[in-house]
Coordinates of C-alpha atoms and ligand atoms in Angstrom, one line a residue:
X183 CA 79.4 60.4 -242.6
X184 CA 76.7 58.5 -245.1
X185 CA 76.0 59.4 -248.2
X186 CA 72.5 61.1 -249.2
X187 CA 70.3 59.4 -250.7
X188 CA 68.0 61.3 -253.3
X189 CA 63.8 59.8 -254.1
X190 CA 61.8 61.0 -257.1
X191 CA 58.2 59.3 -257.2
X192 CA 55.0 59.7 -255.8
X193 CA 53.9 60.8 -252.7
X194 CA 50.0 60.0 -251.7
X195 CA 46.7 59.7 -250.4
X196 CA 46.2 55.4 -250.4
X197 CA 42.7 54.2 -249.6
X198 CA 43.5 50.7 -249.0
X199 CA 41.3 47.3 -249.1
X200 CA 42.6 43.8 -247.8
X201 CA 40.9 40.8 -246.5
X202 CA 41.8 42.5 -242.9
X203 CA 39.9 45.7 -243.4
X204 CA 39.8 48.9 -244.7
X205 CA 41.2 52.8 -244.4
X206 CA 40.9 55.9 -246.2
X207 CA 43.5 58.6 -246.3
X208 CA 46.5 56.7 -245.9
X209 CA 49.8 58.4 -246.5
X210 CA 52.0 56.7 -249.0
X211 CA 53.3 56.4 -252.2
X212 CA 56.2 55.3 -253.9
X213 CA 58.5 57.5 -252.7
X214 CA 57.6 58.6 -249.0
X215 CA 57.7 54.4 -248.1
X216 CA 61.1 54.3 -249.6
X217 CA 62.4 57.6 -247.8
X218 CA 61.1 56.3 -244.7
X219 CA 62.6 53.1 -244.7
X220 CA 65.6 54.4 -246.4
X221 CA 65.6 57.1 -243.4
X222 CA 66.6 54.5 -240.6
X223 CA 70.0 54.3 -242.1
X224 CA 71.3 57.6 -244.3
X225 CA 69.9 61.3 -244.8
X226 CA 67.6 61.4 -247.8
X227 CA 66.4 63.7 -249.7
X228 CA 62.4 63.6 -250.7
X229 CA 61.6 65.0 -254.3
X230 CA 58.0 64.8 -255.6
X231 CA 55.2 67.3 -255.7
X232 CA 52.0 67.8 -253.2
X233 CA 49.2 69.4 -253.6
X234 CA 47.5 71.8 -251.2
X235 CA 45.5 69.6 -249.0
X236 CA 49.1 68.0 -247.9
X237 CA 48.7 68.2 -243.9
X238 CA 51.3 70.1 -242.3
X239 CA 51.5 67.0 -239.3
X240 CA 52.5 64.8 -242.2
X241 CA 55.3 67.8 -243.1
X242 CA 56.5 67.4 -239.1
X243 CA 56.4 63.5 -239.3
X244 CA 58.9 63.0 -242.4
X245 CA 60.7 65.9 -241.0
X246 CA 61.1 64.6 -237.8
X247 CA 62.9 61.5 -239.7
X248 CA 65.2 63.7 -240.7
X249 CA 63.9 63.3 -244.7
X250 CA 64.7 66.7 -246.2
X251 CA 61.6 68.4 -247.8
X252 CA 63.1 70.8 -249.8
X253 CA 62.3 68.9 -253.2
X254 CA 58.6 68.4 -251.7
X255 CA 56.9 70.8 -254.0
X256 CA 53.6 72.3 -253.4
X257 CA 51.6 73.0 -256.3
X258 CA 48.3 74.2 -256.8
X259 CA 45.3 71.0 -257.0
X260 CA 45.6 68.1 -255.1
X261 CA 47.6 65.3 -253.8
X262 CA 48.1 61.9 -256.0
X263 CA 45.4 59.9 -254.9
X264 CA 45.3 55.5 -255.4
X265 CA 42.6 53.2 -254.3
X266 CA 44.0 49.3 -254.1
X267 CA 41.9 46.3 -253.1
X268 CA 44.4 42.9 -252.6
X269 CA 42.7 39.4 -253.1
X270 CA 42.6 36.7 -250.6
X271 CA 45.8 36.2 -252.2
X272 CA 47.9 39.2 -251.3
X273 CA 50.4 38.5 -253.8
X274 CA 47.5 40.1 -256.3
X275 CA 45.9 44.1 -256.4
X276 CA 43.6 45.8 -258.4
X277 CA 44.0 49.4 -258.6
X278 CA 40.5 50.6 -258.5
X279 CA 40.9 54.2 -258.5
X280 CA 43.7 56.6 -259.6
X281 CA 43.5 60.4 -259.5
X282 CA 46.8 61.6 -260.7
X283 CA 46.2 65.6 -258.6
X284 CA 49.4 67.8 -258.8
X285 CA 51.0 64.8 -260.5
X286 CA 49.6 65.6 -263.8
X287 CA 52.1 67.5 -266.1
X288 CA 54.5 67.6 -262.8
X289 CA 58.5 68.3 -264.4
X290 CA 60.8 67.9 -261.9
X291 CA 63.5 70.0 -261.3
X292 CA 66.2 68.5 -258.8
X293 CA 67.4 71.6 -256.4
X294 CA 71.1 72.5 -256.8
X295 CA 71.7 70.9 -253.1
X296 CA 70.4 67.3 -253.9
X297 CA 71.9 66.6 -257.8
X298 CA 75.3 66.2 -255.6
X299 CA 73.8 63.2 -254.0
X300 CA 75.2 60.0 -254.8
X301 CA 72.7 57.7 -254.4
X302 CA 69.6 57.7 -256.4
X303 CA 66.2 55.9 -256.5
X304 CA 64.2 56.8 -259.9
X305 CA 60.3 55.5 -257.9
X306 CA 57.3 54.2 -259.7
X307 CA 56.9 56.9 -262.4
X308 CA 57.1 57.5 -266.1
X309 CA 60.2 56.4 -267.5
X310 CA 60.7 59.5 -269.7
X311 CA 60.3 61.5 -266.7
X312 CA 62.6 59.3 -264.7
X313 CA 65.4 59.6 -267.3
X314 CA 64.8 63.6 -267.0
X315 CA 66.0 63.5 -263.6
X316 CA 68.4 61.0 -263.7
X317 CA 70.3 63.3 -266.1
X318 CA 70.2 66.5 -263.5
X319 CA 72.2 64.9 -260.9
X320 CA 75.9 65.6 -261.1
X321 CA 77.8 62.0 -260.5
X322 CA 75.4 59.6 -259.0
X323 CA 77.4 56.4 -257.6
X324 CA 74.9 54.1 -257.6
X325 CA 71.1 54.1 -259.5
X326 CA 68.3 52.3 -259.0
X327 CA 64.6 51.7 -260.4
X328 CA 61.2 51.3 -260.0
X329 CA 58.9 50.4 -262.5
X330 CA 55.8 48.2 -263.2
X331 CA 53.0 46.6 -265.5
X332 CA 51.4 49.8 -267.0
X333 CA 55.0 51.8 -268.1
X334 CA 56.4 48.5 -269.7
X335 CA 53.3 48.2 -271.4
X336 CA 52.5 51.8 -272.3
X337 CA 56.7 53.1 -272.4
X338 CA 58.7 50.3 -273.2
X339 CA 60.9 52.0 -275.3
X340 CA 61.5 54.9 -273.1
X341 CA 62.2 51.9 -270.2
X342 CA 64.4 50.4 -272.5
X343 CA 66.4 52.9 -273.5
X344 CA 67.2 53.9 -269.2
X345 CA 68.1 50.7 -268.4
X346 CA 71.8 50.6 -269.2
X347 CA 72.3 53.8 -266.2
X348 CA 70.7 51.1 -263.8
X349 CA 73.0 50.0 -261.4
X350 CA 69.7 48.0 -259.8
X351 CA 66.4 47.3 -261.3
X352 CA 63.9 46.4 -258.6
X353 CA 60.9 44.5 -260.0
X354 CA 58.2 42.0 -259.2
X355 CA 58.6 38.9 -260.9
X356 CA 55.2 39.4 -262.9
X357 CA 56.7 42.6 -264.2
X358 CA 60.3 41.1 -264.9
X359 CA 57.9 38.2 -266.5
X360 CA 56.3 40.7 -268.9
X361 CA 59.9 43.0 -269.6
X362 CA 61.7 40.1 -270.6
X363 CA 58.9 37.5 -272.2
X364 CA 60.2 34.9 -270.0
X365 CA 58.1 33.4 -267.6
X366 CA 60.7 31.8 -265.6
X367 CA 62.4 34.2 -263.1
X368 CA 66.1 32.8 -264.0
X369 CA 65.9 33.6 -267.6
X370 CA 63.9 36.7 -267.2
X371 CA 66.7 37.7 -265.1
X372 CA 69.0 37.1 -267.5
X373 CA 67.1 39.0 -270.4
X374 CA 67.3 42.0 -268.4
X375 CA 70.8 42.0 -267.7
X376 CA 71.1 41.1 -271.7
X377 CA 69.2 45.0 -271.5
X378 CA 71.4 46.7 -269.6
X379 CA 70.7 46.9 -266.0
X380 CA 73.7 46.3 -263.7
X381 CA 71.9 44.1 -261.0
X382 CA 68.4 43.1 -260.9
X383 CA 66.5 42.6 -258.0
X384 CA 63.2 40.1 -258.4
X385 CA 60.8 40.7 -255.6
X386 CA 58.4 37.6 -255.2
X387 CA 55.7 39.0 -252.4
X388 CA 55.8 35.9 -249.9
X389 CA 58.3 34.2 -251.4
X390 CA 61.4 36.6 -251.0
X391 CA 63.7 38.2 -253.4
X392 CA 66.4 37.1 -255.8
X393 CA 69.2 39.7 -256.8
X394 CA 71.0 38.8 -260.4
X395 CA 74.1 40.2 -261.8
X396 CA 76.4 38.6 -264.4
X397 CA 78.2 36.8 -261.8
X398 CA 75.9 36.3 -259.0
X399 CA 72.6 35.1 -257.8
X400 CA 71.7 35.5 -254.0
X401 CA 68.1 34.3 -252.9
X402 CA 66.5 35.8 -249.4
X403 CA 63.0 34.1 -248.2
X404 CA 60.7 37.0 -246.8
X405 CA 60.5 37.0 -243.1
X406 CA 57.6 34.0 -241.8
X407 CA 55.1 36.1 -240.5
X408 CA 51.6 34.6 -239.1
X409 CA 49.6 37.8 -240.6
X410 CA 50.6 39.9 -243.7
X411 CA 48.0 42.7 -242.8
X412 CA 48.4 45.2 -245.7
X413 CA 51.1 44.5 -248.4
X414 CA 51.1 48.4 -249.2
X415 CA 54.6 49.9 -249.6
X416 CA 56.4 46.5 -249.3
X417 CA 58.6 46.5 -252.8
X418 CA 59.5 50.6 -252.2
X419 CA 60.3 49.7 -248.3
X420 CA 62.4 47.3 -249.3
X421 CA 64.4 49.2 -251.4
X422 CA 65.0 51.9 -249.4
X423 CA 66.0 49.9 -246.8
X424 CA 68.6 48.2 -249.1
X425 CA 69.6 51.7 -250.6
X426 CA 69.9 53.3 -247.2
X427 CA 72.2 50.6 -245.7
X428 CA 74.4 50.9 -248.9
X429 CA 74.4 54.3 -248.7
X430 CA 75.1 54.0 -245.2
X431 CA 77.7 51.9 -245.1
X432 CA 79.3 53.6 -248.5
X433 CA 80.2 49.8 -250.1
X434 CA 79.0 48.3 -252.3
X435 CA 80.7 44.9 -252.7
X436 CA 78.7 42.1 -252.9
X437 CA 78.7 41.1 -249.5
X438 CA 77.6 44.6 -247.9
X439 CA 75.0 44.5 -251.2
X440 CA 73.7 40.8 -249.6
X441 CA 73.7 42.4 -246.5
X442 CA 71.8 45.4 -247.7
X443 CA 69.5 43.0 -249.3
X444 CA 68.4 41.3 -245.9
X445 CA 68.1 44.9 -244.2
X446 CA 65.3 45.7 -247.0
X447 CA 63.9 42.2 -246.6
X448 CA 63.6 43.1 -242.9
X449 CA 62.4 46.9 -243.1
X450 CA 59.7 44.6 -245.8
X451 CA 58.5 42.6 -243.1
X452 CA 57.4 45.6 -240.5
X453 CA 55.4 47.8 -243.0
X454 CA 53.2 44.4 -244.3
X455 CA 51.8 44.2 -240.5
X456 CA 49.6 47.1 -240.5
X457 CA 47.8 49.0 -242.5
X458 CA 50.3 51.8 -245.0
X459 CA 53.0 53.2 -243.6
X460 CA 51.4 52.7 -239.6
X461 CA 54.2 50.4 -238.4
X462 CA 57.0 52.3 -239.5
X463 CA 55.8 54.9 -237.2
X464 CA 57.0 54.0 -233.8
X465 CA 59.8 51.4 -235.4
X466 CA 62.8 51.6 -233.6
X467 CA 66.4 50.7 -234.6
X468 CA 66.7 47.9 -232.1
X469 CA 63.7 46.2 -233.5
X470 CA 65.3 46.3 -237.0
X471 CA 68.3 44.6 -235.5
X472 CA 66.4 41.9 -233.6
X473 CA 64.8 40.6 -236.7
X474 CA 67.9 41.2 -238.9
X475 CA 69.6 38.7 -236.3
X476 CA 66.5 36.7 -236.4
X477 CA 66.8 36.4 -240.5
X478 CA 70.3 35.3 -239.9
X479 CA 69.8 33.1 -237.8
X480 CA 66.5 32.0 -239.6
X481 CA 69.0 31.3 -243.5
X482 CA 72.1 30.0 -241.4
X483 CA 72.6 26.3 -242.0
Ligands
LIG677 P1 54.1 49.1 -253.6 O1 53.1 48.4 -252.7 O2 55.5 49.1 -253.0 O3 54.0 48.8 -255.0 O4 53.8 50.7 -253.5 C1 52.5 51.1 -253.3 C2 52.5 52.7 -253.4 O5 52.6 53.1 -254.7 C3 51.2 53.2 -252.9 O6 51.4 53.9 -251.7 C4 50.6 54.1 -254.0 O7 50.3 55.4 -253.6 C5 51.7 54.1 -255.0 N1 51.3 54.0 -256.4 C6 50.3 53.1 -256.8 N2 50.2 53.3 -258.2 C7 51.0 54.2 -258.6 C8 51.3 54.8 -259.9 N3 50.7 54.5 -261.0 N4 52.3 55.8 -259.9 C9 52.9 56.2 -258.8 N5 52.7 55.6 -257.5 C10 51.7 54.7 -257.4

């Protein structure tokens, strides 16, 4: 039997602008693309709050992927709402709209059936807040975190001051970039460890991903696909495709942690080919296997 996995972060509305096209009402956030990813491997428990325009078929959907609701609180306003336009270069966003809903003043409190779970994923959310419910789970194996530009800027000290419970940061390299102050990913790497964090993962869009710890460095390229359609939910499908097959597999030595890494890389590579979460929806576990042999056989040399 796996162990559960448990998500704190946003859950959304995403209206969503690439160089492919547009759409409106796209569900999302932080932590519904990680529990869905995460999903294909281990049971996972989903805590963030909705507001009440949250469809019930959306309810049914997660459900059906066997992501437990029970922390998906429904409070009175509406649902986090973010408006992204990408660049001809995907590798670049702007955030053009952000309506914060039920979000606003939202205090988690972690039911008494999930602070037993041993895996954790702190999302894309305040750090102060993250740290509040990293300290109401009862003997979490393994932590992880999300952050980015606006919390190191605006809550660096609250960041700071998490890090050493990180067993695995997961940034982009312009946010590892502006946490560390170095501009070269090896050395910013190594600032953060210097921090705290256990392992940190660097996630370079296109490019791949390179994990760091004190004794390691392991480099994956992203899948080579002919169309990235929609970047959307890449970095949180990632790792909760890498936390699920730890989970999952319930090692975590460095070579089921590689392993792990290539399974997020992989999960990574299905969500960027349509618009949100759309692919994810009729993914099945075969096709995640295919293209995990495919990477293989794609780094093998
Ligand atoms: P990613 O592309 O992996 O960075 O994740 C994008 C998701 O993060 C979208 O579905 C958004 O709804 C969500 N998101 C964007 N900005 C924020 C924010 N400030 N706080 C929480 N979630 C956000």
């Amino acid at each position: 039997m796996s162990d559960a996995i448990a998500v704190i972060g946003s859950v959304a509305f995403d209206t969503l602008e690439t160089p492919h096209g547009r759409a409106d009402d796209e569900l999302g956030g932080s932590a519904l693309h990680f529990a869905v990813a995460a999903s294909f491997f281990a049971p996972v428990h989903l805590v963030a709050p909705v507001g009440e325009d949250f469809p019930a078929a959306a309810r049914t959907y997660l459900a059906g992927r066997g992501i437990d609701l029970a922390g998906l609180e429904t409070r009175p306003g509406t649902t986090f709402r973010w408006h992204g336009r990408y660049h001809e270069d995907m590798n670049r966003r702007d955030t053009l709209h952000l309506d914060l809903g039920v979000f606003a003043g939202f205090v988690p409190t972690v039911a008494a059936a999930v602070r037993a779970a041993r895996y954790v994923f702190l999302g894309n959310i305040d750090p102060a807040l993250q740290r509040r419910v990293l300290e109401q789970f009862t003997a979490p194996v393994l932590v992880g975190l999300d952050t980015m530009n606006h919390w190191i800027a605006e809550a660096r000290p609250a960041l700071e001051a998490i890090l050493p419970r990180i067993d695995l940061l997961v940034i982009n390299d312009q946010e590892a970039a502006e946490l560390s102050g170095e501009a070269n990913v090896t050395r910013a790497a190594r600032r953060i460890l210097g921090l705290g964090a256990r392992a940190v993962l660097v996630k370079r869009g296109e490019y791949g991903a390179i994990l760091f710890s004190p004794d390691s460095v392991f480099a994956v390229p992203a899948f080579p696909l002919e169309q990235v359609f929609d970047p959307t939910g890449a970095g949180d499908t990632f790792a909760g495709g890498l936390l699920g097959y730890l989970a999952a597999s319930g090692d975590r030595s460095e070579r089921t942690l590689r392993r792990a890494i290539v399974y997020g890389s992989v999960l990574a590579s299905f969500v960027v080919e349509d618009f949100g979460g759309r692919r994810m929806r009729g993914l099945a576990r075969a096709e995640i296997e295919r293209r995990y042999r495919q990477f293989v056989a794609l780094t093998e040399f």
